[in-house]
PDB file of C-alpha atoms in Angstrom:
ATOM      1  CA  UNK A  22      -1.172  18.106   1.820  1.00  0.00           C
ATOM      2  CA  UNK A  23      -3.145  14.478   2.527  1.00  0.00           C
ATOM      3  CA  UNK A  24      -2.363  13.164   5.790  1.00  0.00           C
ATOM      4  CA  UNK A  25      -3.202   9.956   7.264  1.00  0.00           C
ATOM      5  CA  UNK A  26      -2.655   9.819  11.537  1.00  0.00           C
ATOM      6  CA  UNK A  27      -2.367   7.015  13.214  1.00  0.00           C
ATOM      7  CA  UNK A  28      -0.910   6.298  16.928  1.00  0.00           C
ATOM      8  CA  UNK A  29       2.138   4.003  15.891  1.00  0.00           C
ATOM      9  CA  UNK A  30       1.850   1.593  19.621  1.00  0.00           C
ATOM     10  CA  UNK A  31       2.534  -0.615  20.264  1.00  0.00           C
ATOM     11  CA  UNK A  32      -0.732  -1.586  21.082  1.00  0.00           C
ATOM     12  CA  UNK A  33      -0.704  -4.967  23.291  1.00  0.00           C
ATOM     13  CA  UNK A  34      -3.764  -6.740  23.615  1.00  0.00           C
ATOM     14  CA  UNK A  35      -4.842 -10.251  25.420  1.00  0.00           C
ATOM     15  CA  UNK A  36      -5.078 -13.023  23.113  1.00  0.00           C
ATOM     16  CA  UNK A  37      -8.891 -13.532  22.753  1.00  0.00           C
ATOM     17  CA  UNK A  38      -9.560  -9.811  23.268  1.00  0.00           C
ATOM     18  CA  UNK A  39     -11.116  -7.142  20.807  1.00  0.00           C
ATOM     19  CA  UNK A  40      -8.170  -4.829  19.641  1.00  0.00           C
ATOM     20  CA  UNK A  41      -9.254  -1.433  18.248  1.00  0.00           C
ATOM     21  CA  UNK A  42      -7.228   0.592  15.655  1.00  0.00           C
ATOM     22  CA  UNK A  43      -8.014   4.201  14.752  1.00  0.00           C
ATOM     23  CA  UNK A  44      -7.219   6.365  11.905  1.00  0.00           C
ATOM     24  CA  UNK A  45      -8.141  10.011  11.377  1.00  0.00           C
ATOM     25  CA  UNK A  46      -7.297  11.686   7.908  1.00  0.00           C
ATOM     26  CA  UNK A  47      -7.212  15.718   6.568  1.00  0.00           C
ATOM     27  CA  UNK A  48      -8.338  15.595   3.186  1.00  0.00           C
ATOM     28  CA  UNK A  49     -12.412  15.793   3.123  1.00  0.00           C
ATOM     29  CA  UNK A  50     -12.602  14.663  -0.153  1.00  0.00           C
ATOM     30  CA  UNK A  51     -10.920  11.205   0.343  1.00  0.00           C
ATOM     31  CA  UNK A  52     -13.475   8.706  -0.935  1.00  0.00           C
ATOM     32  CA  UNK A  53     -12.311   4.985  -0.326  1.00  0.00           C
ATOM     33  CA  UNK A  54     -10.203   3.781   3.130  1.00  0.00           C
ATOM     34  CA  UNK A  55      -8.479   0.680   3.181  1.00  0.00           C
ATOM     35  CA  UNK A  56      -6.913  -1.333   6.416  1.00  0.00           C
ATOM     36  CA  UNK A  57      -3.508  -3.393   5.262  1.00  0.00           C
ATOM     37  CA  UNK A  58      -1.685  -5.687   7.442  1.00  0.00           C
ATOM     38  CA  UNK A  59       1.825  -5.921   7.123  1.00  0.00           C
ATOM     39  CA  UNK A  60       4.515  -8.254   8.579  1.00  0.00           C
ATOM     40  CA  UNK A  61       8.035  -6.910   8.631  1.00  0.00           C
ATOM     41  CA  UNK A  62       9.528  -6.917   5.576  1.00  0.00           C
ATOM     42  CA  UNK A  63       6.567  -8.168   3.761  1.00  0.00           C
ATOM     43  CA  UNK A  64       4.144  -6.698   1.442  1.00  0.00           C
ATOM     44  CA  UNK A  65       0.739  -5.101   2.676  1.00  0.00           C
ATOM     45  CA  UNK A  66      -2.004  -7.383   2.790  1.00  0.00           C
ATOM     46  CA  UNK A  67      -5.470  -5.971   2.365  1.00  0.00           C
ATOM     47  CA  UNK A  68      -7.825  -6.597   5.341  1.00  0.00           C
ATOM     48  CA  UNK A  69     -10.622  -4.504   4.920  1.00  0.00           C
ATOM     49  CA  UNK A  70     -12.009  -1.810   2.551  1.00  0.00           C
ATOM     50  CA  UNK A  71     -15.092   0.759   3.162  1.00  0.00           C
ATOM     51  CA  UNK A  72     -16.299   3.239   1.262  1.00  0.00           C
ATOM     52  CA  UNK A  73     -19.721   4.265   2.822  1.00  0.00           C
ATOM     53  CA  UNK A  74     -20.549   5.833   6.733  1.00  0.00           C
ATOM     54  CA  UNK A  75     -20.894   3.078   9.116  1.00  0.00           C
ATOM     55  CA  UNK A  76     -20.013  -0.087   9.855  1.00  0.00           C
ATOM     56  CA  UNK A  77     -18.563  -3.072   7.482  1.00  0.00           C
ATOM     57  CA  UNK A  78     -18.098  -6.465   9.062  1.00  0.00           C
ATOM     58  CA  UNK A  79     -15.992  -9.394   7.687  1.00  0.00           C
ATOM     59  CA  UNK A  80     -15.441 -12.730  10.028  1.00  0.00           C
ATOM     60  CA  UNK A  81     -13.419 -11.001  12.975  1.00  0.00           C
ATOM     61  CA  UNK A  82     -12.657  -7.437  11.315  1.00  0.00           C
ATOM     62  CA  UNK A  83     -15.229  -4.538  11.540  1.00  0.00           C
ATOM     63  CA  UNK A  84     -14.150  -1.324   9.573  1.00  0.00           C
ATOM     64  CA  UNK A  85     -15.953   2.084  10.915  1.00  0.00           C
ATOM     65  CA  UNK A  86     -16.376   4.889   8.858  1.00  0.00           C
ATOM     66  CA  UNK A  87     -17.162   8.393   9.790  1.00  0.00           C
ATOM     67  CA  UNK A  88     -16.801  10.867   7.195  1.00  0.00           C
ATOM     68  CA  UNK A  89     -17.727  14.012   9.215  1.00  0.00           C
ATOM     69  CA  UNK A  90     -15.492  13.222  12.046  1.00  0.00           C
ATOM     70  CA  UNK A  91     -12.653  11.979   9.309  1.00  0.00           C
ATOM     71  CA  UNK A  92     -12.116   8.719  11.131  1.00  0.00           C
ATOM     72  CA  UNK A  93     -11.722   5.359  10.268  1.00  0.00           C
ATOM     73  CA  UNK A  94     -11.307   2.518  12.545  1.00  0.00           C
ATOM     74  CA  UNK A  95     -10.588  -1.467  12.509  1.00  0.00           C
ATOM     75  CA  UNK A  96     -11.912  -3.830  15.372  1.00  0.00           C
ATOM     76  CA  UNK A  97     -10.112  -7.287  15.518  1.00  0.00           C
ATOM     77  CA  UNK A  98     -12.683  -9.730  17.632  1.00  0.00           C
ATOM     78  CA  UNK A  99     -11.429 -12.618  19.286  1.00  0.00           C
ATOM     79  CA  UNK A 100      -7.868 -11.745  18.576  1.00  0.00           C
ATOM     80  CA  UNK A 101      -4.831 -14.479  18.047  1.00  0.00           C
ATOM     81  CA  UNK A 102      -1.272 -14.210  18.251  1.00  0.00           C
ATOM     82  CA  UNK A 103      -0.786 -14.412  14.426  1.00  0.00           C
ATOM     83  CA  UNK A 104      -2.769 -11.076  14.231  1.00  0.00           C
ATOM     84  CA  UNK A 105       0.506  -9.376  15.457  1.00  0.00           C
ATOM     85  CA  UNK A 106       1.590  -7.514  12.822  1.00  0.00           C
ATOM     86  CA  UNK A 107       1.637  -3.332  11.381  1.00  0.00           C
ATOM     87  CA  UNK A 108      -1.892  -2.301  10.804  1.00  0.00           C
ATOM     88  CA  UNK A 109      -1.570   0.696   7.895  1.00  0.00           C
ATOM     89  CA  UNK A 110      -4.837   2.740   7.455  1.00  0.00           C
ATOM     90  CA  UNK A 111      -5.135   4.261   3.814  1.00  0.00           C
ATOM     91  CA  UNK A 112      -7.276   6.734   1.760  1.00  0.00           C
ATOM     92  CA  UNK A 113      -7.650   7.775  -1.276  1.00  0.00           C
ATOM     93  CA  UNK A 114      -9.661  10.252  -3.624  1.00  0.00           C
ATOM     94  CA  UNK A 115     -10.833   7.381  -5.846  1.00  0.00           C
ATOM     95  CA  UNK A 116     -10.334   6.557  -9.386  1.00  0.00           C
ATOM     96  CA  UNK A 117      -6.729   5.646 -10.083  1.00  0.00           C
ATOM     97  CA  UNK A 118      -5.079   7.822  -7.382  1.00  0.00           C
ATOM     98  CA  UNK A 119      -2.440   6.404  -5.050  1.00  0.00           C
ATOM     99  CA  UNK A 120      -2.904   5.630  -1.642  1.00  0.00           C
ATOM    100  CA  UNK A 121      -1.875   7.613   1.326  1.00  0.00           C
ATOM    101  CA  UNK A 122      -0.692   6.063   4.067  1.00  0.00           C
ATOM    102  CA  UNK A 123      -0.710   6.384   8.059  1.00  0.00           C
ATOM    103  CA  UNK A 124       2.693   5.333   9.477  1.00  0.00           C
ATOM    104  CA  UNK A 125       0.782   2.263  11.006  1.00  0.00           C
ATOM    105  CA  UNK A 126      -0.037   0.928  14.268  1.00  0.00           C
ATOM    106  CA  UNK A 127       2.150  -1.860  15.268  1.00  0.00           C
ATOM    107  CA  UNK A 128      -0.376  -4.620  17.077  1.00  0.00           C
ATOM    108  CA  UNK A 129       0.851  -7.010  19.573  1.00  0.00           C
ATOM    109  CA  UNK A 130      -1.345 -10.012  20.390  1.00  0.00           C
ATOM    110  CA  UNK A 131      -0.088 -11.443  24.237  1.00  0.00           C
ATOM    111  CA  UNK A 132      -0.702 -15.318  24.453  1.00  0.00           C
TER     112      UNK A 132
ATOM    113  CA  UNK B  12      -5.668 -16.929  -7.411  1.00  0.00           C
ATOM    114  CA  UNK B  13      -3.340 -15.144  -9.469  1.00  0.00           C
ATOM    115  CA  UNK B  14      -1.168 -12.375  -7.314  1.00  0.00           C
ATOM    116  CA  UNK B  15       0.981  -9.506  -8.502  1.00  0.00           C
ATOM    117  CA  UNK B  16       4.063 -10.714  -9.713  1.00  0.00           C
ATOM    118  CA  UNK B  17       7.337  -8.538  -9.154  1.00  0.00           C
ATOM    119  CA  UNK B  18      11.019  -8.741 -10.523  1.00  0.00           C
ATOM    120  CA  UNK B  19      13.651  -9.215  -9.484  1.00  0.00           C
ATOM    121  CA  UNK B  20      12.744 -10.077  -5.865  1.00  0.00           C
ATOM    122  CA  UNK B  21      16.291  -8.542  -4.562  1.00  0.00           C
ATOM    123  CA  UNK B  22      18.668  -6.434  -6.562  1.00  0.00           C
ATOM    124  CA  UNK B  23      21.909  -4.726  -5.303  1.00  0.00           C
ATOM    125  CA  UNK B  24      23.281  -1.844  -7.413  1.00  0.00           C
ATOM    126  CA  UNK B  25      25.783   0.600  -7.189  1.00  0.00           C
ATOM    127  CA  UNK B  26      25.772   4.470  -6.840  1.00  0.00           C
ATOM    128  CA  UNK B  27      24.992   6.032 -10.217  1.00  0.00           C
ATOM    129  CA  UNK B  28      23.938   3.299 -11.553  1.00  0.00           C
ATOM    130  CA  UNK B  29      20.629   2.432 -13.416  1.00  0.00           C
ATOM    131  CA  UNK B  30      17.746  -0.197 -12.384  1.00  0.00           C
ATOM    132  CA  UNK B  31      14.624  -1.576 -13.843  1.00  0.00           C
ATOM    133  CA  UNK B  32      11.872  -3.060 -11.945  1.00  0.00           C
ATOM    134  CA  UNK B  33       9.109  -4.916 -13.198  1.00  0.00           C
ATOM    135  CA  UNK B  34       5.335  -5.684 -12.122  1.00  0.00           C
ATOM    136  CA  UNK B  35       2.717  -7.860 -13.972  1.00  0.00           C
ATOM    137  CA  UNK B  36      -0.719  -6.975 -12.413  1.00  0.00           C
ATOM    138  CA  UNK B  37      -3.289  -9.756 -11.395  1.00  0.00           C
ATOM    139  CA  UNK B  38      -5.067 -10.704 -15.247  1.00  0.00           C
ATOM    140  CA  UNK B  39      -7.896  -8.363 -15.985  1.00  0.00           C
ATOM    141  CA  UNK B  40      -6.563  -5.688 -13.783  1.00  0.00           C
ATOM    142  CA  UNK B  41      -5.767  -2.581 -15.720  1.00  0.00           C
ATOM    143  CA  UNK B  42      -4.214  -0.213 -13.691  1.00  0.00           C
ATOM    144  CA  UNK B  43      -0.872  -0.414 -11.616  1.00  0.00           C
ATOM    145  CA  UNK B  44       0.754   1.678  -8.980  1.00  0.00           C
ATOM    146  CA  UNK B  45       4.390   1.971  -7.758  1.00  0.00           C
ATOM    147  CA  UNK B  46       5.499   2.461  -3.934  1.00  0.00           C
ATOM    148  CA  UNK B  47       8.586   3.026  -2.264  1.00  0.00           C
ATOM    149  CA  UNK B  48       9.014   1.838   1.475  1.00  0.00           C
ATOM    150  CA  UNK B  49      12.359   2.721   3.249  1.00  0.00           C
ATOM    151  CA  UNK B  50      13.008   1.033   6.474  1.00  0.00           C
ATOM    152  CA  UNK B  51      10.648   1.667   9.409  1.00  0.00           C
ATOM    153  CA  UNK B  52       8.598   4.023   7.084  1.00  0.00           C
ATOM    154  CA  UNK B  53       5.213   3.635   5.629  1.00  0.00           C
ATOM    155  CA  UNK B  54       4.679   3.230   1.847  1.00  0.00           C
ATOM    156  CA  UNK B  55       5.074   6.227  -0.150  1.00  0.00           C
ATOM    157  CA  UNK B  56       3.079   6.548  -3.492  1.00  0.00           C
ATOM    158  CA  UNK B  57       5.051   7.102  -6.389  1.00  0.00           C
ATOM    159  CA  UNK B  58       3.161   6.939  -9.765  1.00  0.00           C
ATOM    160  CA  UNK B  59       0.378   5.407 -11.428  1.00  0.00           C
ATOM    161  CA  UNK B  60      -0.791   4.206 -14.564  1.00  0.00           C
ATOM    162  CA  UNK B  61      -4.277   3.409 -16.103  1.00  0.00           C
ATOM    163  CA  UNK B  62      -5.207   2.018 -19.415  1.00  0.00           C
ATOM    164  CA  UNK B  63      -1.012   2.843 -20.312  1.00  0.00           C
ATOM    165  CA  UNK B  64      -1.596   6.486 -19.334  1.00  0.00           C
ATOM    166  CA  UNK B  65      -0.355   7.820 -16.300  1.00  0.00           C
ATOM    167  CA  UNK B  66      -2.859   8.815 -13.846  1.00  0.00           C
ATOM    168  CA  UNK B  67      -1.719  10.063 -10.542  1.00  0.00           C
ATOM    169  CA  UNK B  68       1.718  11.038 -10.026  1.00  0.00           C
ATOM    170  CA  UNK B  69       2.893  11.175  -6.301  1.00  0.00           C
ATOM    171  CA  UNK B  70       6.730  11.867  -4.974  1.00  0.00           C
ATOM    172  CA  UNK B  71       8.725  10.103  -7.550  1.00  0.00           C
ATOM    173  CA  UNK B  72      11.709  11.635  -8.253  1.00  0.00           C
ATOM    174  CA  UNK B  73      12.621  13.033 -11.476  1.00  0.00           C
ATOM    175  CA  UNK B  74      15.785  10.530 -11.944  1.00  0.00           C
ATOM    176  CA  UNK B  75      12.989   7.971 -11.912  1.00  0.00           C
ATOM    177  CA  UNK B  76      10.551   7.075 -14.797  1.00  0.00           C
ATOM    178  CA  UNK B  77       7.993   4.237 -15.674  1.00  0.00           C
ATOM    179  CA  UNK B  78       5.345   3.185 -18.218  1.00  0.00           C
ATOM    180  CA  UNK B  79       2.412   0.709 -18.750  1.00  0.00           C
ATOM    181  CA  UNK B  80       2.762  -1.398 -21.834  1.00  0.00           C
ATOM    182  CA  UNK B  81       0.248  -2.581 -24.133  1.00  0.00           C
ATOM    183  CA  UNK B  82      -0.082  -6.002 -21.965  1.00  0.00           C
ATOM    184  CA  UNK B  83      -0.481  -4.084 -19.014  1.00  0.00           C
ATOM    185  CA  UNK B  84       2.904  -5.022 -17.298  1.00  0.00           C
ATOM    186  CA  UNK B  85       4.684  -1.797 -16.033  1.00  0.00           C
ATOM    187  CA  UNK B  86       8.316  -0.886 -15.539  1.00  0.00           C
ATOM    188  CA  UNK B  87      10.045   1.404 -13.074  1.00  0.00           C
ATOM    189  CA  UNK B  88      13.386   2.978 -14.708  1.00  0.00           C
ATOM    190  CA  UNK B  89      15.433   4.588 -12.047  1.00  0.00           C
ATOM    191  CA  UNK B  90      18.716   6.470 -12.885  1.00  0.00           C
ATOM    192  CA  UNK B  91      21.534   7.710 -11.325  1.00  0.00           C
ATOM    193  CA  UNK B  92      21.143   5.234  -8.182  1.00  0.00           C
ATOM    194  CA  UNK B  93      21.516   6.906  -4.956  1.00  0.00           C
ATOM    195  CA  UNK B  94      22.363   5.258  -1.379  1.00  0.00           C
ATOM    196  CA  UNK B  95      18.924   6.853  -0.382  1.00  0.00           C
ATOM    197  CA  UNK B  96      17.198   4.972  -3.026  1.00  0.00           C
ATOM    198  CA  UNK B  97      17.594   1.769  -1.172  1.00  0.00           C
ATOM    199  CA  UNK B  98      14.330   0.435  -0.099  1.00  0.00           C
ATOM    200  CA  UNK B  99      11.459  -1.928  -0.920  1.00  0.00           C
ATOM    201  CA  UNK B 100       9.633  -1.137  -3.793  1.00  0.00           C
ATOM    202  CA  UNK B 101       6.063  -2.404  -4.084  1.00  0.00           C
ATOM    203  CA  UNK B 102       3.585  -2.693  -7.363  1.00  0.00           C
ATOM    204  CA  UNK B 103       0.050  -2.736  -7.023  1.00  0.00           C
ATOM    205  CA  UNK B 104      -2.862  -3.120  -9.253  1.00  0.00           C
ATOM    206  CA  UNK B 105      -6.419  -2.732  -9.229  1.00  0.00           C
ATOM    207  CA  UNK B 106      -9.497  -2.614 -11.808  1.00  0.00           C
ATOM    208  CA  UNK B 107      -9.444   0.906 -12.361  1.00  0.00           C
ATOM    209  CA  UNK B 108     -11.616   3.675 -12.221  1.00  0.00           C
ATOM    210  CA  UNK B 109     -14.693   1.858 -13.425  1.00  0.00           C
ATOM    211  CA  UNK B 110     -14.232  -0.997 -11.368  1.00  0.00           C
ATOM    212  CA  UNK B 111     -13.208  -2.151  -7.939  1.00  0.00           C
ATOM    213  CA  UNK B 112     -10.559   0.051  -6.962  1.00  0.00           C
ATOM    214  CA  UNK B 113      -9.177  -2.122  -4.447  1.00  0.00           C
ATOM    215  CA  UNK B 114      -5.418  -1.966  -4.521  1.00  0.00           C
ATOM    216  CA  UNK B 115      -3.669  -5.691  -4.234  1.00  0.00           C
ATOM    217  CA  UNK B 116       0.260  -5.464  -3.397  1.00  0.00           C
ATOM    218  CA  UNK B 117       2.884  -7.428  -5.069  1.00  0.00           C
ATOM    219  CA  UNK B 118       5.666  -9.166  -2.973  1.00  0.00           C
ATOM    220  CA  UNK B 119       7.977  -6.254  -3.677  1.00  0.00           C
ATOM    221  CA  UNK B 120      11.497  -5.777  -5.047  1.00  0.00           C
ATOM    222  CA  UNK B 121      14.090  -5.256  -2.362  1.00  0.00           C
ATOM    223  CA  UNK B 122      16.876  -2.675  -3.782  1.00  0.00           C
ATOM    224  CA  UNK B 123      20.207  -2.054  -1.931  1.00  0.00           C
ATOM    225  CA  UNK B 124      22.355   0.399  -3.207  1.00  0.00           C
ATOM    226  CA  UNK B 125      25.922   0.610  -2.313  1.00  0.00           C
TER     227      UNK B 125
END
């Protein structure tokens, strides 16, 4: 049974600060790792994807992957109120495999 | 840029009725995925298709079936609907195993079973 664990929060962060979101996964065969943002009642929106160990930066977002520790994280710099949402960590074995999602972390950016 | 299209966006059905959801992937994408998201839950993977063949299977009930057509669009058929089938149904598409595997989600179909 593939499992993805996230702290459900809510995680409250002041505007302009760094938000740190964490995720662990159980399947060592997982190949691809994704962070999606989801607003209530809307579809998941891709924020970042990462395939290799290390850091990957895209604008205010940095994803970190450590396959040995089975750990994925997302850092959001200069947090904005519009970043307030649920952040879903998702993993897959690759190919056309379905995503296994964590239950999401509810992030609140306080103005 | 073109996105995944789903229809209908909203659907109300009675128990024991049938429903068909449609998904049109992003142009050039050859792989489609179906997910079910209940209230307050994370999306649960149902099934995926690559080049019109079933690729991966998740927690799809036997009452549900799906297929992918020659133009790559996909349909999810749901029969003998139950109250518990009320949920958001998302379709996602990607370039498939030989290309970028990132899945992009459509806006979803909200199904309400009364």
